[in-house]
CSV table of C-alpha atoms and ligand atoms in Angstrom, one decimal:
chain,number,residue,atom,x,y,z
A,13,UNK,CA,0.0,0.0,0.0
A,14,UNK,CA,0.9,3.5,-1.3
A,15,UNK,CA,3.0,5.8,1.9
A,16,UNK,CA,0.8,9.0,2.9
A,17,UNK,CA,2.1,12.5,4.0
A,18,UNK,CA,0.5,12.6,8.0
A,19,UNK,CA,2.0,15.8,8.8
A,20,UNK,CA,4.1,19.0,7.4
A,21,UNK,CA,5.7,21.7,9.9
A,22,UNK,CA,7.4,24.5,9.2
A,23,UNK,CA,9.8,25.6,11.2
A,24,UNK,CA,11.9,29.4,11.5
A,25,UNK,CA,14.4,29.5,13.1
A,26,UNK,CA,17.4,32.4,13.6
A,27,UNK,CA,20.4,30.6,14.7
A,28,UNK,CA,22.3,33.4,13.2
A,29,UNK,CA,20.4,34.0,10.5
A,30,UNK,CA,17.2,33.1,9.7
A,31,UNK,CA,15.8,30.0,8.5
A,32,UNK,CA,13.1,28.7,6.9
A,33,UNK,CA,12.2,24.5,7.1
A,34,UNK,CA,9.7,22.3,6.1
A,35,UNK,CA,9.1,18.5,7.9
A,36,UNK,CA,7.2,15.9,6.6
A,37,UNK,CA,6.2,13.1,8.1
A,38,UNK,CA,4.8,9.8,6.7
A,39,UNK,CA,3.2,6.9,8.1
A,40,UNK,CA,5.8,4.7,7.5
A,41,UNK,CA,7.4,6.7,10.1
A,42,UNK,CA,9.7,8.2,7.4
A,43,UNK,CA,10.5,11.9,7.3
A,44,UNK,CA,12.6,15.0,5.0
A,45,UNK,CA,13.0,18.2,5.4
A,46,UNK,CA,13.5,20.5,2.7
A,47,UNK,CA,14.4,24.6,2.7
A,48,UNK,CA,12.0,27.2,2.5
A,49,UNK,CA,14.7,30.4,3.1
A,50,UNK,CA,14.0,33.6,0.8
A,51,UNK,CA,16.4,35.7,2.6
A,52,UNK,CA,14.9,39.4,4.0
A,53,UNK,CA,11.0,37.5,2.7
A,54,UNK,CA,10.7,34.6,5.0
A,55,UNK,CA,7.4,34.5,6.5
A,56,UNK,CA,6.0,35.2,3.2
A,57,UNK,CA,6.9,31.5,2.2
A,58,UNK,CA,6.7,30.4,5.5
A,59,UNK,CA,3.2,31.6,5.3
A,60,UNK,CA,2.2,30.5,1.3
A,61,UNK,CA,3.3,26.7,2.8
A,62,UNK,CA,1.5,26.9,6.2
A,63,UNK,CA,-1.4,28.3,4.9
A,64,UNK,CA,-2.3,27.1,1.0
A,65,UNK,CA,0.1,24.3,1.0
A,66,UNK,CA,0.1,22.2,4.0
A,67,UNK,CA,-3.5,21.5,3.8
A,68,UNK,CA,-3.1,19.9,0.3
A,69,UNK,CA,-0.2,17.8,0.9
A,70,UNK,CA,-1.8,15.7,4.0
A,71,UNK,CA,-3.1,12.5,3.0
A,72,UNK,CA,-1.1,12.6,-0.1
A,73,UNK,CA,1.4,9.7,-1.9
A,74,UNK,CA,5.0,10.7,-0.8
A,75,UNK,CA,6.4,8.5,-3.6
A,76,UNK,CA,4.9,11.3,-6.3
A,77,UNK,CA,7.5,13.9,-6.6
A,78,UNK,CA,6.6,15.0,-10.0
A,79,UNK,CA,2.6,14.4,-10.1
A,80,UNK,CA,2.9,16.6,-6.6
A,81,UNK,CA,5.5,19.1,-8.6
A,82,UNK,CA,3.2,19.7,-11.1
A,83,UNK,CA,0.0,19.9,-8.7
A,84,UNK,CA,1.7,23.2,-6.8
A,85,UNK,CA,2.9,24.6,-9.8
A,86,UNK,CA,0.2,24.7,-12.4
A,87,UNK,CA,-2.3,24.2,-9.7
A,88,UNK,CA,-1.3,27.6,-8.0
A,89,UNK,CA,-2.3,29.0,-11.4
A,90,UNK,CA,0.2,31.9,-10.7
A,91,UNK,CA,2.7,30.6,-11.8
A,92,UNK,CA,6.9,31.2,-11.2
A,93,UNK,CA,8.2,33.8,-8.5
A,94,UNK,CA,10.8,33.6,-6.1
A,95,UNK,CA,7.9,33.2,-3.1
A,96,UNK,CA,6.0,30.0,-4.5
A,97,UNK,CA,9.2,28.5,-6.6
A,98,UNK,CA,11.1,28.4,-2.9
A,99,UNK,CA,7.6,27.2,-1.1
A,100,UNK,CA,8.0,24.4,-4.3
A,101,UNK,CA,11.6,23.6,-3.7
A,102,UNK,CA,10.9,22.8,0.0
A,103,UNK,CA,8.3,20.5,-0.4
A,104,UNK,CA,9.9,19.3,-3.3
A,105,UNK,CA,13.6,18.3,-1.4
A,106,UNK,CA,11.9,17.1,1.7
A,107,UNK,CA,10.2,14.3,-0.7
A,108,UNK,CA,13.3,13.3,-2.7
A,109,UNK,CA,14.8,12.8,1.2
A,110,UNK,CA,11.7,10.7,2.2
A,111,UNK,CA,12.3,8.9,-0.8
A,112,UNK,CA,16.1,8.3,-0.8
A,113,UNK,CA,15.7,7.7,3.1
A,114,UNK,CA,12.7,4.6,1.7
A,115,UNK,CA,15.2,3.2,-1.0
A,116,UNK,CA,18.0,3.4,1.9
A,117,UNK,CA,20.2,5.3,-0.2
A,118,UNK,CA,22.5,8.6,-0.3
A,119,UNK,CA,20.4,11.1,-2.6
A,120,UNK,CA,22.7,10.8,-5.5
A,121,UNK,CA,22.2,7.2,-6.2
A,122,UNK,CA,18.6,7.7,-6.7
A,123,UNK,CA,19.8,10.8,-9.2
A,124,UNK,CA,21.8,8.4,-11.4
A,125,UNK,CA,24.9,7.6,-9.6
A,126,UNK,CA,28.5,10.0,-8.6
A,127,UNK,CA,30.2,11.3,-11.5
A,128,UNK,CA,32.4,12.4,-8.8
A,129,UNK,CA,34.0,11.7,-5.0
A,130,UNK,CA,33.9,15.4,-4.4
A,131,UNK,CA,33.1,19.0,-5.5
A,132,UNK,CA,35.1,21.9,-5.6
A,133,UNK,CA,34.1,24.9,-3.6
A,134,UNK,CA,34.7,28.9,-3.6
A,135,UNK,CA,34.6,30.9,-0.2
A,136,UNK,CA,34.6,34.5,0.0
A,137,UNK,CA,37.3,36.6,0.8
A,138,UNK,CA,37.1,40.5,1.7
A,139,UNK,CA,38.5,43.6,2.6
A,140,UNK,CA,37.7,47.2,3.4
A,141,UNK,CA,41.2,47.7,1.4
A,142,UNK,CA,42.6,45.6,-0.6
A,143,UNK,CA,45.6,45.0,1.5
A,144,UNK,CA,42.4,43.4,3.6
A,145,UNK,CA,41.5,41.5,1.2
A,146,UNK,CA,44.6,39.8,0.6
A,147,UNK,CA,44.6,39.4,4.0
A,148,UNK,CA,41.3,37.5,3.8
A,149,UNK,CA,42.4,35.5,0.7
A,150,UNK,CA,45.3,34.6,2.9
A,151,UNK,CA,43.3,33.1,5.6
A,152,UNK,CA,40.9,31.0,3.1
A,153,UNK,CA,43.7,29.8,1.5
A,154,UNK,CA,45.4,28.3,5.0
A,155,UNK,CA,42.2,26.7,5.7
A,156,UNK,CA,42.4,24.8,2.8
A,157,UNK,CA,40.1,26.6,0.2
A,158,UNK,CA,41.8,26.5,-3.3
A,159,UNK,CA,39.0,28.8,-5.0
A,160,UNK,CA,38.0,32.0,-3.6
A,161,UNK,CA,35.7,34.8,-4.5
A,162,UNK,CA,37.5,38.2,-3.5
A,163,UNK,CA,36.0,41.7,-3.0
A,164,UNK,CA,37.3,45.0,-1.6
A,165,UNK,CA,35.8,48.2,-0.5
A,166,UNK,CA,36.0,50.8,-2.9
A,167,UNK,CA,37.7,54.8,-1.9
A,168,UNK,CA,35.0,56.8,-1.2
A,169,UNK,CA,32.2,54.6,-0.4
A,170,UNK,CA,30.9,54.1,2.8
A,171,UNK,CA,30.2,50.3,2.9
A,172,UNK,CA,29.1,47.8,-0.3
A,173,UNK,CA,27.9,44.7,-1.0
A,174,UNK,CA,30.1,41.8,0.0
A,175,UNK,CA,32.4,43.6,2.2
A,176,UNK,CA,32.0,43.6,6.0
A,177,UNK,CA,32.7,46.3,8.2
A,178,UNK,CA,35.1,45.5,11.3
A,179,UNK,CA,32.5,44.3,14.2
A,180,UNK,CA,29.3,44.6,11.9
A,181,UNK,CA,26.3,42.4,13.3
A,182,UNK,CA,24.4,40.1,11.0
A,183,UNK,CA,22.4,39.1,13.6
A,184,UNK,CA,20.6,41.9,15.3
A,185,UNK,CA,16.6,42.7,14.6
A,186,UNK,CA,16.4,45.3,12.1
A,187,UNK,CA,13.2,47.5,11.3
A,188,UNK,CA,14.5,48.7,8.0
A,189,UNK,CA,17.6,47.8,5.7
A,190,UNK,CA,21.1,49.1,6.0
A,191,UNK,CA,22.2,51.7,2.9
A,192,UNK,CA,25.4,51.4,1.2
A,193,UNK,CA,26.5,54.1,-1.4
A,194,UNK,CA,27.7,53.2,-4.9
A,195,UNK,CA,30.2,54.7,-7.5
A,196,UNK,CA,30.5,52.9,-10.7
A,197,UNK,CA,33.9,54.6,-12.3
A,198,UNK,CA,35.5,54.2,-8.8
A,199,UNK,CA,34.5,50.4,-8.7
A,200,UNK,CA,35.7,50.2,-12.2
A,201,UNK,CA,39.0,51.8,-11.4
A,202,UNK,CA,39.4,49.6,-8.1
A,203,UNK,CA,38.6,45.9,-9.6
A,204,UNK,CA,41.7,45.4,-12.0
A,205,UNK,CA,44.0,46.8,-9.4
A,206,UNK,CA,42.3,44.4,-7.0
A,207,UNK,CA,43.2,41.0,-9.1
A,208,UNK,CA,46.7,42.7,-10.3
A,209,UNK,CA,47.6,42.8,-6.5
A,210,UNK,CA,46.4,39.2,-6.3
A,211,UNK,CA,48.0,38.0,-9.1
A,212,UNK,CA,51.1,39.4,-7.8
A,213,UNK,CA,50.7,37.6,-3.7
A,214,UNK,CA,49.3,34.5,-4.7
A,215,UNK,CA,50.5,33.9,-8.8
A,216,UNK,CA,49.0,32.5,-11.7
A,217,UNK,CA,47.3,29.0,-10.0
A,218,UNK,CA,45.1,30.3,-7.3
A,219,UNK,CA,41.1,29.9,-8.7
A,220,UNK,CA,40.0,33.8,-8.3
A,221,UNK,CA,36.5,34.7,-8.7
A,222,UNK,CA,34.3,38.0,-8.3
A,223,UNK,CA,30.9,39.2,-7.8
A,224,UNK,CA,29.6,42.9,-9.3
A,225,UNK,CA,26.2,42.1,-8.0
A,226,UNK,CA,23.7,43.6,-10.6
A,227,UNK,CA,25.1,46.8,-10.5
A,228,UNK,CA,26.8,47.8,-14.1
A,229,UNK,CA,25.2,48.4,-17.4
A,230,UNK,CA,26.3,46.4,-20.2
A,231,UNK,CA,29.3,48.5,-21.6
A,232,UNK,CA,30.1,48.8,-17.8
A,233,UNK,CA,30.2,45.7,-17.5
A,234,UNK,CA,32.4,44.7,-20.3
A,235,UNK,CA,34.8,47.3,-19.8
A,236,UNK,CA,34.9,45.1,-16.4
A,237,UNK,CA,35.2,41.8,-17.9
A,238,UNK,CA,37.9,43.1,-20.4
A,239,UNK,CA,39.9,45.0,-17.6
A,240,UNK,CA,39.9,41.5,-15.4
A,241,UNK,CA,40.8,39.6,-18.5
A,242,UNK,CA,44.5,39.5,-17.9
A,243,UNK,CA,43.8,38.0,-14.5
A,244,UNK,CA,42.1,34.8,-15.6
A,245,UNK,CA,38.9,34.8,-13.3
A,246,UNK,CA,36.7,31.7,-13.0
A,247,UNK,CA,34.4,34.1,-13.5
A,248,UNK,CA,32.5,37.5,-13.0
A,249,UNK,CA,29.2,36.8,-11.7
A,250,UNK,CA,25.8,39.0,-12.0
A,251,UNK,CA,27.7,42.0,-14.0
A,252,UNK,CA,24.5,43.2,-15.3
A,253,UNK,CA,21.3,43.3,-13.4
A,254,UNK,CA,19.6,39.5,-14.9
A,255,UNK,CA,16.2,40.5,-15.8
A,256,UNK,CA,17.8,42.2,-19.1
A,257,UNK,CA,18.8,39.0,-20.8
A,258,UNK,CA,19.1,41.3,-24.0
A,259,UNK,CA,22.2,43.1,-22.2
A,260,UNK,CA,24.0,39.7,-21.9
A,261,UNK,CA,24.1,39.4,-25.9
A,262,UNK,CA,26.2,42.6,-25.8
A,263,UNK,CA,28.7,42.1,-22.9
A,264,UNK,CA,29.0,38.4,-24.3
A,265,UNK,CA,30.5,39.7,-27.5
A,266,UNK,CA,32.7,42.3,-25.4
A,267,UNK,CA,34.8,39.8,-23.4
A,268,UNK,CA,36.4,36.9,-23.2
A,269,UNK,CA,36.3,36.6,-19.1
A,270,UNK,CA,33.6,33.8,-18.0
A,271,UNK,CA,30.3,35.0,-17.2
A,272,UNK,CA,27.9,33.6,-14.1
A,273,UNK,CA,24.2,34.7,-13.2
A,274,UNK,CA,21.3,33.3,-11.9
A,275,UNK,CA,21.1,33.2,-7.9
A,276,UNK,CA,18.1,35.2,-8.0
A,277,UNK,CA,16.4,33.2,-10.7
A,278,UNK,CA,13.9,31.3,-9.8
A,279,UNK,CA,12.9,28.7,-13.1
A,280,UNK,CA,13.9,27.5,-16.5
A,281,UNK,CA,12.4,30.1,-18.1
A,282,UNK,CA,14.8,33.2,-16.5
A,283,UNK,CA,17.7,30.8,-18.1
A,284,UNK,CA,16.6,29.8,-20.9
A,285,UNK,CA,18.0,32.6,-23.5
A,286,UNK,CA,21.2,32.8,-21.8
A,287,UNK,CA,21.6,29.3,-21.6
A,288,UNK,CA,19.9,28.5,-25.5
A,289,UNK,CA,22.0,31.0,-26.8
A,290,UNK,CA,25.5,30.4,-25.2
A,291,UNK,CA,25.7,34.2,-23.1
A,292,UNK,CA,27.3,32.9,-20.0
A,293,UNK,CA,29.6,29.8,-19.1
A,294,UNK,CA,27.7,29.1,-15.6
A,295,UNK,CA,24.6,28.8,-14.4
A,296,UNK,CA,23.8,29.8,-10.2
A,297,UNK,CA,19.9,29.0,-9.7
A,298,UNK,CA,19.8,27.1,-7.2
A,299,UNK,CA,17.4,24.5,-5.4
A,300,UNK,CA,16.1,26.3,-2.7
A,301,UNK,CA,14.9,29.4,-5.0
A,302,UNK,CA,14.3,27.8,-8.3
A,303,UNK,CA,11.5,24.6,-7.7
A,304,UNK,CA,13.9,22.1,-6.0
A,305,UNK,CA,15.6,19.1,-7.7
A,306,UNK,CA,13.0,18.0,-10.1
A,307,UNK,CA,13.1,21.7,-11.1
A,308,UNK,CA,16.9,22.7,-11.0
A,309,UNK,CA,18.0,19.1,-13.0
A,310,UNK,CA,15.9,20.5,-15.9
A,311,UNK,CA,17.9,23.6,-16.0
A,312,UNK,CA,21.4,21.6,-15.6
A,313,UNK,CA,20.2,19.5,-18.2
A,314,UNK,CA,19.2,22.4,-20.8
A,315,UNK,CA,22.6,23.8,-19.5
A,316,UNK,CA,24.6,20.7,-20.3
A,317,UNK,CA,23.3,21.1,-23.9
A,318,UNK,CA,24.5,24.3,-24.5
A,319,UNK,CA,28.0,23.5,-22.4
A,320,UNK,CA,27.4,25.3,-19.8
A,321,UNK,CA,28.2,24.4,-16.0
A,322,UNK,CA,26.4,24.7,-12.7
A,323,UNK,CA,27.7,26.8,-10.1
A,324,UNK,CA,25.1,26.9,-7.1
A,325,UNK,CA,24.1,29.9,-5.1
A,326,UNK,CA,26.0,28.6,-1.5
A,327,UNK,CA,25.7,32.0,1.1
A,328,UNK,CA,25.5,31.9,4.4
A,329,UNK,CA,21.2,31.9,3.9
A,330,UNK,CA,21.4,28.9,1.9
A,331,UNK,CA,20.5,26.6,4.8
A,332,UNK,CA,22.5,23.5,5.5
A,333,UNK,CA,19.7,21.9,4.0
A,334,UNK,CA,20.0,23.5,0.9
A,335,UNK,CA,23.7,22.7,0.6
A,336,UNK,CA,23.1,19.0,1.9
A,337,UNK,CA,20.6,18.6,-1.3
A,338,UNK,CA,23.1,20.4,-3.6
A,339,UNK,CA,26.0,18.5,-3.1
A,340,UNK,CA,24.2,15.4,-3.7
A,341,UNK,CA,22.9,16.9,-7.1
A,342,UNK,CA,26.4,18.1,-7.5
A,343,UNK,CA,28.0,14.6,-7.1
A,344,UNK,CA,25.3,13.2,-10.0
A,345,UNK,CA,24.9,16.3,-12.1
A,346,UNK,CA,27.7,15.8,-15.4
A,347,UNK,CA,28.2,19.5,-15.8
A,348,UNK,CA,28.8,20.2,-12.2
A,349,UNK,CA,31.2,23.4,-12.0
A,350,UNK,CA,31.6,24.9,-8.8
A,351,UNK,CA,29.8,25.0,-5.8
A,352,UNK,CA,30.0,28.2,-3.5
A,353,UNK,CA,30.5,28.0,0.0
A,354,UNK,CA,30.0,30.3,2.5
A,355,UNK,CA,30.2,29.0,6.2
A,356,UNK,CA,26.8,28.7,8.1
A,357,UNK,CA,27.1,30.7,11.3
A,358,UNK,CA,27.9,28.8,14.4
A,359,UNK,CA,24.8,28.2,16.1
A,360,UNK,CA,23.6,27.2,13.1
A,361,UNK,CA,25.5,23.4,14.0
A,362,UNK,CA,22.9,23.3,17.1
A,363,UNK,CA,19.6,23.2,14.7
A,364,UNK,CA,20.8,21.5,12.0
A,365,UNK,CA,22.8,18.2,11.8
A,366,UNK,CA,24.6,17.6,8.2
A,367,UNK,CA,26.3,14.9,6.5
A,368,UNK,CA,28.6,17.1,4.7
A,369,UNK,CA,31.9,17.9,5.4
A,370,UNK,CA,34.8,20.2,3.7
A,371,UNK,CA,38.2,19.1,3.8
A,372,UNK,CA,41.2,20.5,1.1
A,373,UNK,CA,39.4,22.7,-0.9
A,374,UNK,CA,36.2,20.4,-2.0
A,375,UNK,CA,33.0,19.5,-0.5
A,376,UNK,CA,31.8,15.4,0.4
A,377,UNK,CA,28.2,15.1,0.1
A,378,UNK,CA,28.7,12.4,2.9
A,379,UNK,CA,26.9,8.7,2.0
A,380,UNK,CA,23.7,8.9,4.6
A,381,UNK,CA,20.7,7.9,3.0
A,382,UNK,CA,18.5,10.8,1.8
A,383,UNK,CA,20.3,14.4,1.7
A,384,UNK,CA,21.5,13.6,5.7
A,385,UNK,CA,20.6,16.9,6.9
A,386,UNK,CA,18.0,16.8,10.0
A,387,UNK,CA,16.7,19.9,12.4
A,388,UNK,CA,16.5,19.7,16.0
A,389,UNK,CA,13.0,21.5,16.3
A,390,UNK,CA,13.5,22.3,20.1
A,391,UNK,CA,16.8,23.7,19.7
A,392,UNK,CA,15.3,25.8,16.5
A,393,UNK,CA,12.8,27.2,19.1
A,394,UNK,CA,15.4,29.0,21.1
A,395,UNK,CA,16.3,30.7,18.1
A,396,UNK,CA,13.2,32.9,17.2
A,397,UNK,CA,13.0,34.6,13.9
A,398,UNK,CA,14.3,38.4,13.9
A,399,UNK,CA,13.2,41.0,10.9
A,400,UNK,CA,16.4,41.9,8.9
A,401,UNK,CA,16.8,42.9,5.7
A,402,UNK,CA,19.1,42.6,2.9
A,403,UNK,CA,20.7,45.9,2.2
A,404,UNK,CA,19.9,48.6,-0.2
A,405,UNK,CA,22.4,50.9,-2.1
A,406,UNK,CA,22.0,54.8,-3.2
A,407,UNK,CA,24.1,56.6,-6.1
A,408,UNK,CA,25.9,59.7,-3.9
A,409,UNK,CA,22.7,61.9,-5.6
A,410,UNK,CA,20.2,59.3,-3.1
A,411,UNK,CA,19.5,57.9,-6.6
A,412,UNK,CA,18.4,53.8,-5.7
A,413,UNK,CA,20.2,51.7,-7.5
A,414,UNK,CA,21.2,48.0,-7.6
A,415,UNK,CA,22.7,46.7,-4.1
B,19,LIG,O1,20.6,36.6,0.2
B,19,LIG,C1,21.3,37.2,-0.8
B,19,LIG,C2,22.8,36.7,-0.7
B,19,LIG,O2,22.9,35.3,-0.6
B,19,LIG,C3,23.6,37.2,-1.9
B,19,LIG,O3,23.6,38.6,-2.0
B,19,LIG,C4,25.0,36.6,-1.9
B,19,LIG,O4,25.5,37.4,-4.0
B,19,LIG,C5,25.7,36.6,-3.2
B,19,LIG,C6,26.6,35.5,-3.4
B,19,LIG,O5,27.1,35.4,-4.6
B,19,LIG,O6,26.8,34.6,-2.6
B,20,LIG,MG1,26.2,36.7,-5.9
């Protein structure tokens, strides 16, 4: 007789930053979890699953991951978004761990088998200077990390994305977001001299990556991409703001330095220009944001027809569970790339339990059956969810712009 779904629970949780998690239960006495985080939005999924999607799934076959895929998807009638697709992708990656946990097996071997032992990872490394950030790159690279995303404050601006202030707190309440200012032709000026100084510590072998964060047009951003060329980055990631697939045409014929986008795409269809028409060399969406496994395999798989290579989304607010699901995909997918990897803050390792481990550079899905992340629900409760936002960015007119 067929399993049925006997309960759902979703749990937030802020051990450090906030997280989202569903539970299922079965009963067979099985259970997954899957991630419901949308960083700076997370009771808005938490709220689409408790409230239109729990009801449904109760009662229903655990075993149908697609038939129950579709159901939400063209069932919800509005389709797409980054609210439903990451309500999707938790139910979604708590049923593929149910099912894996039934078969017995790690995740991967129900995906098709390892192409690989292990994956290899980028951290981030940053500085308010950039004799900080070669600081940082310093540090990552002692602790084993052979690939490593760097950033550096800029002269002038007060504080941008992906460089933290001495003694910042990520962690406090917030009832609005923090502002960071933004100068394109200073940024401009800064980036080469950033890699040259890199280049010149750490030599030709180190994997160097970087991150502009939505924020240049598309002549900007190739002026970029040619200025980092002699630096041979792995890539430069979300140069141009993604919803203007058009721009990517341009900057793709502009330079020869590897493009990456997608963290904040949330289905096929975002990718499906830039990947049909061969305008970037790495694909980001990942699980959590765009529909889950059954979802993200159709992109890798599109991708791997137009030779292009995944390179998961892996900050600090992809939960543990996320990362636990994509390293499994990552140890089946064939055109794995790189995964990112941004360490989980420590209380984090209270709530959650993974199978996962990093040692020299790479990432070991571990060999538990399902994706071998759990959550300890009475150690999540001691961590109540605080309001913070992700940050926003002003031109030095006030002008919003892209953070
Ligand atoms: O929640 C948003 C962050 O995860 C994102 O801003 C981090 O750009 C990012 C990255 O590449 O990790
Ligand atoms: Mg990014």
């Amino acid at each position: 007789m067929a399993d049925r779904i006997t309960a759902a629970r979703v749990i937030v949780t802020s051990p450090g930053q906030n997280y989202v998690t569903l539970k299922l239960e079965t009963a067979s006495g099985l259970s997954g979890i899957g991630d419901a985080t949308l960083n700076g939005r997370e009771l808005a999924v938490a709220s689409y699953l408790e409230d239109h999607i729990v009801p449904m799934l109760i009662g229903r076959d655990p075993a149908r991951i697609e038939d129950t895929w579709q159901y939400l998807y063209k069932g919800a009638y509005w389709r797409r978004g980054p609210v439903t697709m990451t309500a999707i992708a938790a139910v979604d990656v708590a049923l593929w761990d149910i099912k894996a946990k039934a078969a017995g097996m790690p995740l991967y071997q129900l995906l098709g088998g390892a192409s690989r032992e292990h994956m290899l990872c980028y951290t981030h490394a940053d500085g308010t200077d950039i004799a900080h950030a070669l600081e940082a790159v310093e540090t990552k690279r002692q602790r084993g990390f052979r690939a490593i995303r760097v950033q550096a404050g800029v002269p002038g601006l007060k504080r941008i994305y992906g460089v933290h202030a001495p003694g910042e707190s990520h962690d406090a309440p917030q009832d609005a977001p923090s502002e960071g200012d933004w100068d394109t032709p200073a940024y401009l000026r800064l980036a080469p001299q950033l890699f040259a100084a890199v280049r010149d510590r750490f030599g030709p072998e180190l994997t160097v990556l970087h991150d502009a964060h939505h924020r240049l047009s598309p002549n900007e951003a190739a002026q970029l991409g040619r200025s980092l060329e002699p630096y041979g980055l792995f890539w430069l990631e979300d140069s141009v703001p993604a919803e203007d697939q058009a721009a990517w045409r341009r900057l793709r014929q502009m330079t020869t330095t590897p493009l990456a986008v997608g963290e904040v795409f949330n289905s096929i269809w975002d990718a499906q220009t830039l990947i049909t028409e061969r305008l970037i060399d790495y694909i980001r969406s990942t699980i959590v944001h765009a529909g889950g496994i059954t979802h993200v395999r159709r992109i890798a798989d599109l991708a791997a027809l137009h030779n292009v290579r995944t390179g998961f989304h892996g900050a600090a607010d992809i939960s543990p569970v996320t990362m636990g699901a994509a390293l499994h995909f990552g140890r089946w997918v064939p055109n794995f790339g790189i995964q990112e990897y941004a360490a989980h803050p420590a209380q984090a390792s209270e709530v959650f339990t993974w199978d996962w481990s990093f040692a020299d550079g790479y990432l070991h899905s571990g060999e538990a059956p399902g994706h071998g992340v759990t959550i300890d629900e009475t150690a999540a409760a001691r961590y109540p969810y605080k309001r913070r936002y992700l940050d926003v960015n002003r031109l030095k007119d006030g002008t919003m712009w892209d953070w």
